[in-house]
Every structure is written in structure tokens, then in C-alpha cells.
Amino acid sequence: MSTSRQRVKSRTCVLCRKRKLKCDGEIPCAHCTHSRTLVVCTYIHNPTVRTELPKGSACLSCRSSKRKCDGELPCKMCETRGLECVRSATKITRKRSKHTDDPDRPPSPSKTDSTQSTETSENSTTLDLVTASPPDTPFPLSKLHDGYAEPLIFMPANDLPEYPLALLDARVPLPLARTALDKETELYFVRNLFLDHRWQYHMNLTPSKADALSRGDVSSGLIHPVLVHLAQLIGYVIANQQQSDSWVYFQGQTEGESEQLSAVAGILYGSPEFLAHMPEIDAITQLQAHTAFLLYYAMKGNIDMAVMLMEKMQGIIMGEQGRECLDAMGAASVAATPTMMMPSSSCCPETIAQEARSAFSAMVFIDLGRSLVLKLPMLLDEGIMNTFRRLAAANWTDNEMNFIVSKSALFLVDAEQLTTEWAPNLSPAAETAWSKRYWSLLASIDAHLKVVNTPFMEMSFTHEAQVLTLRGCILLSLAALVDLYSIFTPSHPAARRSHAGAVEEIARVSKMFGERDYQYLDAWVGTCWTIASRQTFAADSILNQSEQYGPSRHALNTIRECNGMLGQMRPYVLQI
């Protein structure tokens, strides 16, 4: 029985594979070259896929023994057998001369020269992933915290699609499409890539600081150098992670990323001699820097380091520098100014007080999101949470993005707490107190949704990344309503109708996410979808009246589909 010959495939870059386009195998390929935005054209090394070598490119040893040659110099077959790897250039010339000597054959461009130049450029820009070993840690982690001297810990990729292990934690180059960029232009590119998505990474700055960060201008004194290095560090991560088909804990560590990591760690935890040449870091910048550094290690999969940085931020707030931050945002004497309107321009902080509240809210939100996703107790001190609750109850007229999303997450945490505390046999006094908290929370969520919907509807005045975060705020608030209404769905038709309306609204907002948006969403969005579907299925099983009172099956299918797409891009997403 004859075996079929293995099909020869041309290699495909990561971006063309994701978009299901035919790739020409060049570096950069035609699709990446003519992309509307500057993208990174990278290839995944897969030794099981055969690539066609140009005629005459195989070495003499592989040719004589009729073995497969990889076209390298020396090739792996000769290295394994201990033979000298020699190539013959005369054979290529002789084969080409057969066609050129034929006077009746029209002249045609030589494919061999172009193919050889392509192979040479590929060998000069790609990394030998088989022989590469993981690099040493660029900065001694023992300096990051007293007594912490463990190497970077990478969490196992449970239930994730297969991915070449050689790419994980390996330092790889970052070839940019179109033309090779000089170092300064490349840093400008990654800085602004981070700034385009800074709301997803909770770095909300005043317009003047954002402009200085875009230019990398530290001479003006508006921004500290550590923020510039952090923007460049996470910018490299975004550029590298954008091309992934599915979530991995980094597709390798780029050289530029390693440089920025060393610079950030040196500024935050360097020796006094090194810090003597640096400007002093104020409390607000400390919080912003540690928040971004925490998110970097969380994306890296180093949860131990992320938890340690959260404890470090708590120490900053509770120390002398924290008093400076709290005084700046006026947390000690909060004036209640309720409002139902919020101009879209206030999504960014305008004053130092607003920026301080933004940095404080970002720290609180990260802990709230961790508690919602992992179902773990809060890491932050109760006094810090009480301070934020006073801020959330004030209904500031100049709300900004981090403050809005933190309030939304707090509503969902409080809703889950109320749901847990409810029992039909509560004492009259306990039931009265619980009912008061229940209706107060419903009223607060309703008012908050009206506030958030104002900039959400003003799409033409709102940045695209801001709209993405505002959708997350709405999903958190609606999930809190679903959780609260689900308590009384078995016995109250009005609660069932309100519950179904909230689930339908979650499905409507979820349909607004585009395919490219999921790589910027976090796992807590999946928690909102899980709550909506779980409470709906529980009510259906009790009532068996889903067609009359429950949300439509189309809405539930939409939520399930969105959750599945998020699960391909992020860890810790439960399957519905």
C-alpha cells in the first residue's frame, strides 16, 4: 500500500493565520506591509510543517544520502551525524543555464536568487528556537523585596491551546513591519501603543502628562522617568501579544522588554547610589507605577509577584506617602455632590486631586477584580476599602474612568454579599436591615448606570478604548442587578421581568464587542456573563416558565458565544 506524499506548505505569519489570509512567507509579508496600522510580522517555528527549499539549496551530504535538509548552514542532519555541511553553488548555475541556453524560451526572472535572498534574510532575523535557552533574569529579584529571591514563576497553561514551548520565556527579536525602525522611533511606537490602551491598564493621566509621556519628555518635569519606562515595557507586551491566536503567558520576552524591565526595577527598587541621580517619586506616581508593574507580572503569570506588589501598594497608602495621596484627593473630607450628568471629557483627570483619586481607584479595582474572578477575600485593608466607599457614595460630578469602573465592581461585590446573606427565616430586625441595604444598593446602581450611559452614548466625543472600558462598567452594574433580582425571581413576577430585562441588556451590550476587542478585555467580564447565565438557568429550573418570564434564548446564546471567545483570549474564564 503506497503512502501519499506529504504536502509541502508555505509558511504563514501569525497575523495572516489569525485573519485566515494567504501569506507569502516574506518578512514582512505583503498583508503586514500594507496594513493600515503598524503591526509586527512574526512566524511561529513549527518543525512538523515542511517548507519547500529552492533547487540546489540542500547540502551535498543530504543530497547523496537522500535525506531531508533544512537549508541551514550547517544543517541539523549534518550536525547530528557529525559530517561537514558543504553546498555546491555550481549546480544551481548549471541548472539555470539550461533555460538560458534555449533561444526559443522567453527570458524569465530567476526565482533562485530571490528565494536565496529571502532565506538569508529570514536566517538573519529569526531566532533558533531549538538551541536557544531561557535567559537569566535581567534584574535580581532579591532587590524587589526583602527575602524574595525566587526566579520568575510561570503558571501552567491549563486547558489552553497547544503552543510551542520554545517560545515561552525566550528572548526574541521584535521585527517591525514595513521598514526597520531605529531605537528611538521604536520606543515612540510602543509608548503610544500603550497610551492608546492605557484605560485597559488603569493608567489614567491628565492631558498634559499624557502628551509628555507620548513624547517621552522627562526634562519638563511633568512625568517621572519610571512612567516612561513602564509605558515602553507594556507597549512591547501589547505589540507582542496582539499577534496571538489565543492566550499565552507571553510569546517570549523581547530584548526591548527586557531592557525596560531592568530600568523599571532599578528605579523602583534600586540602590541609593543609583536613585541619587533620579528625581524623587511622589505618592501618586508610586501608585501608578506599582499598578502598571503589578499588571505586567499578572499578564506574565507571576501571581506571587503581583500579590507582593499589591501589598507594597497597601503599605504606600498606609504610610506617610499615603497621607499625601489621600490629602490630594480630599478623601478625609468628602463633600456629597450627587449628580445625574457627567461630561465625557471628565473620563480623564483634569486636576491633581482627580489623578490621585484615579490612582487610588485603580488599586482598589485590581483587588476587587481579583476577588470577583478568583472568589478570594480582599487583600486590601478594611480601612482602605471604607475610604473608597466614602468616595463612591459622594457621586462626584467630575468622575473619571478608573473611579467609574471601581464603583461598578464594588456594586457587584456588594450584590454578591447581599445575595449570600439572604435567607427566608431571618429575624424581623435582620430582615429590615437587609431590605434597607437591598433597596439602597438598587437605587445606587440605577443612578450609576445613568451616569455611565452619558459618555457611553456620546460616541463621537469618546476615545475607542474608553468606550471599551465603559461597556465593562455597564456589564458590571447590570450583573449586580441580575444577582439582586435573582433572589426574588421564584416568587415575584416583577422581579422576574426586571431580571430578564437586565440579562437582555447584558446581551445587547455584549454584542457591541468586536473580534479584536477581546484581547483587551479582562476575566472579570466573563464573570459578569457567568452570573447572567447562571442565575437565568437557576430561575428556569425552578419555574419552568422561561418562555413567559425569562430572557430570550437568543440573548443567552449571545452571552455564551461572547464568553467562549473571551475564554480563548484570557485565562480564568469559566465555561458556560
Tab-separated table of C-alpha atoms in Angstrom, residues 72-417:
chain	number	residue	atom	x	y	z
A	72	GLU	CA	20.620	25.915	7.251
A	73	LEU	CA	24.415	26.111	7.334
A	74	PRO	CA	25.307	23.765	8.926
A	75	CYS	CA	22.070	21.786	8.674
A	76	LYS	CA	20.752	19.791	11.625
A	77	MET	CA	21.212	16.470	9.828
A	78	CYS	CA	24.944	17.057	9.356
A	79	GLU	CA	25.283	18.296	12.937
A	80	THR	CA	23.596	15.150	14.234
A	81	ARG	CA	25.732	12.802	12.112
A	82	GLY	CA	28.954	14.739	12.694
A	83	LEU	CA	29.552	15.427	8.988
A	84	GLU	CA	30.862	18.508	7.249
A	85	CYS	CA	27.996	20.505	5.718
A	86	VAL	CA	29.026	21.603	2.200
A	87	ARG	CA	26.916	23.182	-0.509
A	88	SER	CA	27.601	23.355	-4.243
A	89	ALA	CA	26.915	26.640	-5.990
A	90	THR	CA	27.871	25.341	-9.447
A	91	LYS	CA	24.873	23.038	-9.665
A	92	ILE	CA	22.465	25.951	-9.327
A	93	THR	CA	24.285	27.825	-12.086
A	94	ARG	CA	24.303	24.790	-14.346
A	95	LYS	CA	20.545	24.199	-13.934
A	96	ARG	CA	19.829	27.806	-14.632
A	97	SER	CA	21.989	27.763	-17.739
A	98	LYS	CA	19.780	25.038	-19.268
A	99	HIS	CA	16.966	27.533	-19.618
A	100	THR	CA	19.075	30.493	-20.644
A	101	ASP	CA	20.803	28.498	-23.413
A	102	ASP	CA	17.439	27.763	-25.076
A	103	PRO	CA	16.917	30.551	-27.671
A	104	ASP	CA	13.201	29.746	-28.090
A	105	ARG	CA	12.432	30.087	-24.366
A	106	PRO	CA	11.393	33.625	-23.314
A	107	PRO	CA	13.556	35.170	-20.595
A	108	SER	CA	12.090	34.871	-17.099
A	109	PRO	CA	13.229	36.249	-13.773
A	110	SER	CA	15.258	33.857	-11.672
A	111	LYS	CA	13.389	32.509	-8.682
A	112	THR	CA	16.536	31.098	-7.139
A	113	ASP	CA	18.145	34.453	-6.442
A	114	SER	CA	15.042	35.913	-4.807
A	115	THR	CA	14.419	32.740	-2.792
A	116	GLN	CA	18.007	32.606	-1.590
A	117	SER	CA	17.906	36.256	-0.519
A	118	THR	CA	14.635	35.603	1.315
A	119	GLU	CA	16.093	32.604	3.133
A	120	THR	CA	19.189	34.625	4.039
A	121	SER	CA	17.123	37.478	5.463
A	122	GLU	CA	14.985	35.016	7.429
A	123	ASN	CA	18.015	33.342	8.951
A	124	SER	CA	19.404	36.711	9.969
A	125	THR	CA	16.211	37.922	11.680
A	126	THR	CA	14.687	34.802	13.218
A	127	LEU	CA	15.803	33.100	16.407
A	128	ASP	CA	16.920	29.487	16.508
A	129	LEU	CA	14.263	28.366	18.966
A	130	VAL	CA	15.649	24.838	19.238
A	131	THR	CA	19.062	25.836	20.528
A	132	ALA	CA	18.004	28.965	22.448
A	133	SER	CA	17.939	28.698	26.211
A	134	PRO	CA	15.832	30.894	28.505
A	135	PRO	CA	17.772	33.996	29.515
A	136	ASP	CA	18.793	34.885	33.005
A	137	THR	CA	16.528	37.213	34.933
A	138	PRO	CA	17.514	40.707	33.731
A	139	PHE	CA	17.222	42.206	37.209
A	140	PRO	CA	17.997	40.444	40.502
A	141	LEU	CA	14.586	39.924	42.057
A	142	SER	CA	16.122	39.785	45.506
A	143	LYS	CA	16.226	43.582	45.325
A	144	LEU	CA	12.487	43.805	44.697
A	145	HIS	CA	11.556	42.682	48.155
A	146	ASP	CA	13.448	41.616	51.261
A	147	GLY	CA	13.744	37.868	51.383
A	148	TYR	CA	12.235	37.327	47.928
A	149	ALA	CA	14.855	35.703	45.726
A	150	GLU	CA	12.867	33.215	43.650
A	151	PRO	CA	13.003	33.283	39.841
A	152	LEU	CA	10.038	34.220	37.698
A	153	ILE	CA	7.231	31.684	38.130
A	154	PHE	CA	5.131	30.842	35.099
A	155	MET	CA	1.731	29.325	35.711
A	156	PRO	CA	0.937	26.166	33.725
A	157	ALA	CA	-1.274	26.748	30.705
A	158	ASN	CA	-4.227	24.630	31.817
A	159	ASP	CA	-6.736	23.826	29.072
A	160	LEU	CA	-5.029	26.221	26.690
A	161	PRO	CA	-4.417	25.518	23.002
A	162	GLU	CA	-1.054	23.968	22.213
A	163	TYR	CA	1.708	26.473	21.742
A	164	PRO	CA	5.437	25.955	21.036
A	165	LEU	CA	7.090	25.711	24.432
A	166	ALA	CA	10.332	27.022	22.982
A	167	LEU	CA	8.671	30.426	22.598
A	168	LEU	CA	7.798	30.728	26.280
A	169	ASP	CA	10.224	32.828	28.331
A	170	ALA	CA	12.678	33.077	25.429
A	171	ARG	CA	14.089	36.427	24.430
A	172	VAL	CA	13.123	37.014	20.797
A	173	PRO	CA	13.583	39.975	18.433
A	174	LEU	CA	10.699	42.258	17.529
A	175	PRO	CA	10.804	42.712	13.733
A	176	LEU	CA	8.518	45.608	12.816
A	177	ALA	CA	6.692	45.646	9.504
A	178	ARG	CA	7.424	47.933	6.546
A	179	THR	CA	10.898	49.234	7.393
A	180	ALA	CA	13.372	48.635	10.176
A	181	LEU	CA	12.901	51.349	12.793
A	182	ASP	CA	15.669	52.963	14.758
A	183	LYS	CA	15.578	52.593	18.536
A	184	GLU	CA	14.068	55.994	19.232
A	185	THR	CA	11.257	55.517	16.711
A	186	GLU	CA	10.535	52.043	18.045
A	187	LEU	CA	10.259	53.352	21.620
A	188	TYR	CA	7.923	56.109	20.404
A	189	PHE	CA	5.790	53.461	18.708
A	190	VAL	CA	5.473	51.201	21.778
A	191	ARG	CA	4.850	54.158	24.127
A	192	ASN	CA	1.939	55.381	22.061
A	193	LEU	CA	0.633	51.851	21.606
A	194	PHE	CA	0.353	51.694	25.392
A	195	LEU	CA	-1.234	55.151	25.562
A	196	ASP	CA	-3.906	54.071	23.071
A	197	HIS	CA	-4.969	51.357	25.532
A	198	ARG	CA	-3.975	52.956	28.843
A	199	TRP	CA	-7.546	52.792	30.193
A	200	GLN	CA	-7.436	48.990	29.990
A	201	TYR	CA	-4.249	49.139	32.084
A	202	HIS	CA	-5.665	51.737	34.525
A	203	MET	CA	-3.094	54.435	33.735
A	204	ASN	CA	-5.337	57.499	33.524
A	205	LEU	CA	-3.280	60.684	33.304
A	206	THR	CA	-4.019	64.363	32.869
A	207	PRO	CA	-3.824	65.535	29.213
A	208	SER	CA	-0.544	67.376	29.817
A	209	LYS	CA	1.080	64.299	31.370
A	210	ALA	CA	-0.238	62.043	28.613
A	211	ASP	CA	1.244	64.368	25.991
A	212	ALA	CA	4.615	64.408	27.768
A	213	LEU	CA	4.531	60.620	28.081
A	214	SER	CA	3.771	60.283	24.372
A	215	ARG	CA	6.907	62.277	23.545
A	216	GLY	CA	8.975	60.630	26.280
A	217	ASP	CA	9.742	64.098	27.636
A	218	VAL	CA	11.139	63.808	31.158
A	219	SER	CA	13.027	67.110	31.036
A	220	SER	CA	9.844	69.129	31.594
A	221	GLY	CA	9.311	67.511	34.996
A	222	LEU	CA	5.682	66.634	34.248
A	223	ILE	CA	6.286	62.885	34.365
A	224	HIS	CA	8.778	60.694	36.169
A	225	PRO	CA	11.146	58.513	34.072
A	226	VAL	CA	9.662	55.371	35.637
A	227	LEU	CA	6.327	56.041	33.878
A	228	VAL	CA	8.114	56.346	30.537
A	229	HIS	CA	9.865	53.011	31.042
A	230	LEU	CA	6.618	51.365	32.188
A	231	ALA	CA	4.756	52.647	29.129
A	232	GLN	CA	7.502	51.231	26.911
A	233	LEU	CA	7.553	47.946	28.844
A	234	ILE	CA	3.816	47.292	28.488
A	235	GLY	CA	3.884	48.680	24.936
A	236	TYR	CA	6.287	45.901	23.969
A	237	VAL	CA	3.938	43.410	25.628
A	238	ILE	CA	0.916	44.686	23.673
A	239	ALA	CA	2.823	44.646	20.379
A	240	ASN	CA	3.909	41.064	21.036
A	241	GLN	CA	0.577	39.839	22.408
A	242	GLN	CA	-1.571	41.386	19.658
A	243	GLN	CA	-0.497	38.735	17.149
A	244	SER	CA	-1.532	35.733	19.251
A	245	ASP	CA	-4.255	33.324	18.159
A	246	SER	CA	-5.036	32.552	21.800
A	247	TRP	CA	-3.869	33.483	25.272
A	248	VAL	CA	-0.375	32.509	26.389
A	249	TYR	CA	1.693	33.935	29.204
A	250	PHE	CA	3.851	35.929	26.777
A	251	GLN	CA	5.173	34.771	23.435
A	252	GLY	CA	8.708	35.248	24.631
A	253	GLN	CA	10.425	38.229	26.147
A	254	THR	CA	11.683	40.737	23.605
A	255	GLU	CA	15.041	42.399	24.014
A	256	GLY	CA	13.425	45.809	24.344
A	257	GLU	CA	11.071	44.492	27.001
A	258	SER	CA	13.999	43.092	28.980
A	259	GLU	CA	15.754	46.462	28.874
A	260	GLN	CA	12.657	48.310	30.094
A	261	LEU	CA	12.060	45.749	32.858
A	262	SER	CA	15.576	46.296	34.188
A	263	ALA	CA	15.109	50.070	34.062
A	264	VAL	CA	11.763	49.984	35.921
A	265	ALA	CA	13.042	47.629	38.612
A	266	GLY	CA	16.179	49.726	39.004
A	267	ILE	CA	14.182	52.934	39.554
A	268	LEU	CA	11.613	51.423	41.936
A	269	TYR	CA	13.963	49.213	43.953
A	270	GLY	CA	17.473	50.323	43.028
A	271	SER	CA	20.380	51.178	45.277
A	272	PRO	CA	20.579	54.620	46.928
A	273	GLU	CA	23.578	55.451	44.722
A	274	PHE	CA	21.505	54.784	41.607
A	275	LEU	CA	18.448	56.659	42.892
A	276	ALA	CA	20.561	59.701	43.779
A	277	HIS	CA	20.535	60.666	40.091
A	278	MET	CA	16.754	60.259	39.804
A	279	PRO	CA	14.012	62.739	40.776
A	280	GLU	CA	12.009	61.804	43.846
A	281	ILE	CA	8.854	59.779	43.193
A	282	ASP	CA	5.705	61.266	44.715
A	283	ALA	CA	2.909	59.123	46.176
A	284	ILE	CA	0.628	59.368	43.129
A	285	THR	CA	3.396	58.256	40.767
A	286	GLN	CA	4.274	55.451	43.189
A	287	LEU	CA	0.723	54.104	42.984
A	288	GLN	CA	0.566	54.469	39.203
A	289	ALA	CA	3.924	52.756	38.725
A	290	HIS	CA	3.189	49.853	41.076
A	291	THR	CA	-0.243	49.340	39.471
A	292	ALA	CA	1.268	49.054	35.994
A	293	PHE	CA	4.103	46.844	37.294
A	294	LEU	CA	1.559	44.588	39.027
A	295	LEU	CA	-0.454	44.204	35.817
A	296	TYR	CA	2.733	43.346	33.928
A	297	TYR	CA	3.505	40.441	36.263
A	298	ALA	CA	-0.142	39.360	36.286
A	299	MET	CA	-0.066	39.101	32.485
A	300	LYS	CA	3.228	37.269	32.813
A	301	GLY	CA	1.557	34.678	35.028
A	302	ASN	CA	3.715	35.505	38.053
A	303	ILE	CA	0.869	35.785	40.563
A	304	ASP	CA	3.179	35.704	43.594
A	305	MET	CA	4.931	38.832	42.372
A	306	ALA	CA	1.596	40.535	41.643
A	307	VAL	CA	0.345	39.828	45.173
A	308	MET	CA	3.596	41.145	46.615
A	309	LEU	CA	3.233	44.385	44.654
A	310	MET	CA	-0.362	44.754	45.892
A	311	GLU	CA	0.918	44.503	49.462
A	312	LYS	CA	3.559	47.077	48.586
A	313	MET	CA	0.863	49.498	47.356
A	314	GLN	CA	-1.117	48.967	50.541
A	315	GLY	CA	1.993	49.886	52.518
A	316	ILE	CA	2.368	53.069	50.478
A	317	ILE	CA	-1.226	54.152	51.174
A	318	MET	CA	-0.997	53.381	54.882
A	319	GLY	CA	2.379	55.113	55.248
A	320	GLU	CA	3.449	58.735	55.198
A	321	GLN	CA	3.295	58.939	51.403
A	322	GLY	CA	-0.264	57.638	51.505
A	323	ARG	CA	-1.334	60.556	53.646
A	324	GLU	CA	-0.055	62.845	50.903
A	325	CYS	CA	-2.141	60.989	48.318
A	326	LEU	CA	-5.274	60.961	50.492
A	327	ASP	CA	-4.941	64.667	51.201
A	328	ALA	CA	-4.546	65.350	47.472
A	329	MET	CA	-7.800	63.649	46.556
A	330	GLY	CA	-9.684	65.048	49.545
A	331	ALA	CA	-10.681	61.671	50.967
A	332	ALA	CA	-10.591	62.937	54.538
A	333	SER	CA	-13.449	65.385	53.989
A	334	VAL	CA	-15.626	64.152	51.134
A	335	ALA	CA	-18.377	66.538	50.116
A	336	ALA	CA	-21.502	64.812	48.816
A	337	THR	CA	-22.463	66.314	45.459
A	338	PRO	CA	-24.958	63.968	43.799
A	339	THR	CA	-25.375	64.304	40.067
A	340	MET	CA	-27.006	62.510	37.167
A	341	MET	CA	-24.860	64.072	34.440
A	342	MET	CA	-21.214	63.639	33.579
A	343	PRO	CA	-19.473	65.317	30.628
A	344	SER	CA	-17.464	62.869	28.545
A	345	SER	CA	-14.335	64.980	28.937
A	346	SER	CA	-14.242	64.064	32.630
A	347	CYS	CA	-13.303	60.473	31.739
A	348	CYS	CA	-9.724	61.784	32.049
A	349	PRO	CA	-8.495	63.550	35.197
A	350	GLU	CA	-8.056	67.294	34.925
A	351	THR	CA	-6.506	68.118	38.308
A	352	ILE	CA	-4.034	66.569	40.744
A	353	ALA	CA	-6.921	65.633	43.061
A	354	GLN	CA	-8.661	63.733	40.270
A	355	GLU	CA	-5.435	61.983	39.275
A	356	ALA	CA	-4.817	60.959	42.886
A	357	ARG	CA	-8.332	59.542	43.120
A	358	SER	CA	-7.771	57.746	39.808
A	359	ALA	CA	-4.580	56.059	41.043
A	360	PHE	CA	-6.259	55.103	44.318
A	361	SER	CA	-9.308	53.723	42.469
A	362	ALA	CA	-7.118	51.649	40.141
A	363	MET	CA	-5.507	49.927	43.119
A	364	VAL	CA	-8.937	49.178	44.611
A	365	PHE	CA	-10.328	47.893	41.317
A	366	ILE	CA	-7.497	45.398	40.798
A	367	ASP	CA	-8.220	43.862	44.200
A	368	LEU	CA	-11.984	43.896	43.542
A	369	GLY	CA	-11.488	42.220	40.165
A	370	ARG	CA	-9.249	39.581	41.716
A	371	SER	CA	-11.896	38.873	44.357
A	372	LEU	CA	-14.663	38.605	41.734
A	373	VAL	CA	-12.766	36.273	39.412
A	374	LEU	CA	-10.959	34.019	41.888
A	375	LYS	CA	-13.596	34.197	44.680
A	376	LEU	CA	-10.909	35.070	47.216
A	377	PRO	CA	-11.054	37.545	50.118
A	378	MET	CA	-9.808	41.069	49.573
A	379	LEU	CA	-6.123	41.787	50.101
A	380	LEU	CA	-6.580	45.473	50.924
A	381	ASP	CA	-7.143	46.653	54.463
A	382	GLU	CA	-10.715	47.365	55.565
A	383	GLY	CA	-9.808	50.980	56.275
A	384	ILE	CA	-8.711	51.479	52.665
A	385	MET	CA	-11.969	49.987	51.407
A	386	ASN	CA	-14.000	52.219	53.741
A	387	THR	CA	-12.159	55.231	52.339
A	388	PHE	CA	-13.133	54.215	48.828
A	389	ARG	CA	-16.735	53.583	49.900
A	390	ARG	CA	-16.939	57.171	51.136
A	391	LEU	CA	-15.626	58.313	47.766
A	392	ALA	CA	-18.114	56.116	45.890
A	393	ALA	CA	-21.035	57.415	47.964
A	394	ALA	CA	-20.146	61.033	47.189
A	395	ASN	CA	-21.210	60.862	43.484
A	396	TRP	CA	-18.561	63.277	42.274
A	397	THR	CA	-19.518	65.407	39.281
A	398	ASP	CA	-16.022	65.045	37.783
A	399	ASN	CA	-15.952	61.238	37.686
A	400	GLU	CA	-13.114	59.661	35.691
A	401	MET	CA	-12.578	56.228	34.157
A	402	ASN	CA	-10.824	54.344	36.971
A	403	PHE	CA	-13.283	55.721	39.521
A	404	ILE	CA	-16.286	54.634	37.426
A	405	VAL	CA	-15.097	51.079	36.857
A	406	SER	CA	-14.107	50.668	40.524
A	407	LYS	CA	-17.570	51.788	41.665
A	408	SER	CA	-19.140	49.296	39.250
A	409	ALA	CA	-17.024	46.446	40.609
A	410	LEU	CA	-17.868	47.471	44.179
A	411	PHE	CA	-21.592	47.274	43.361
A	412	LEU	CA	-21.180	43.700	42.112
A	413	VAL	CA	-19.191	42.678	45.200
A	414	ASP	CA	-21.870	44.181	47.469
A	415	ALA	CA	-24.633	42.468	45.463
A	416	GLU	CA	-22.957	39.078	45.867
A	417	GLN	CA	-22.591	39.750	49.599
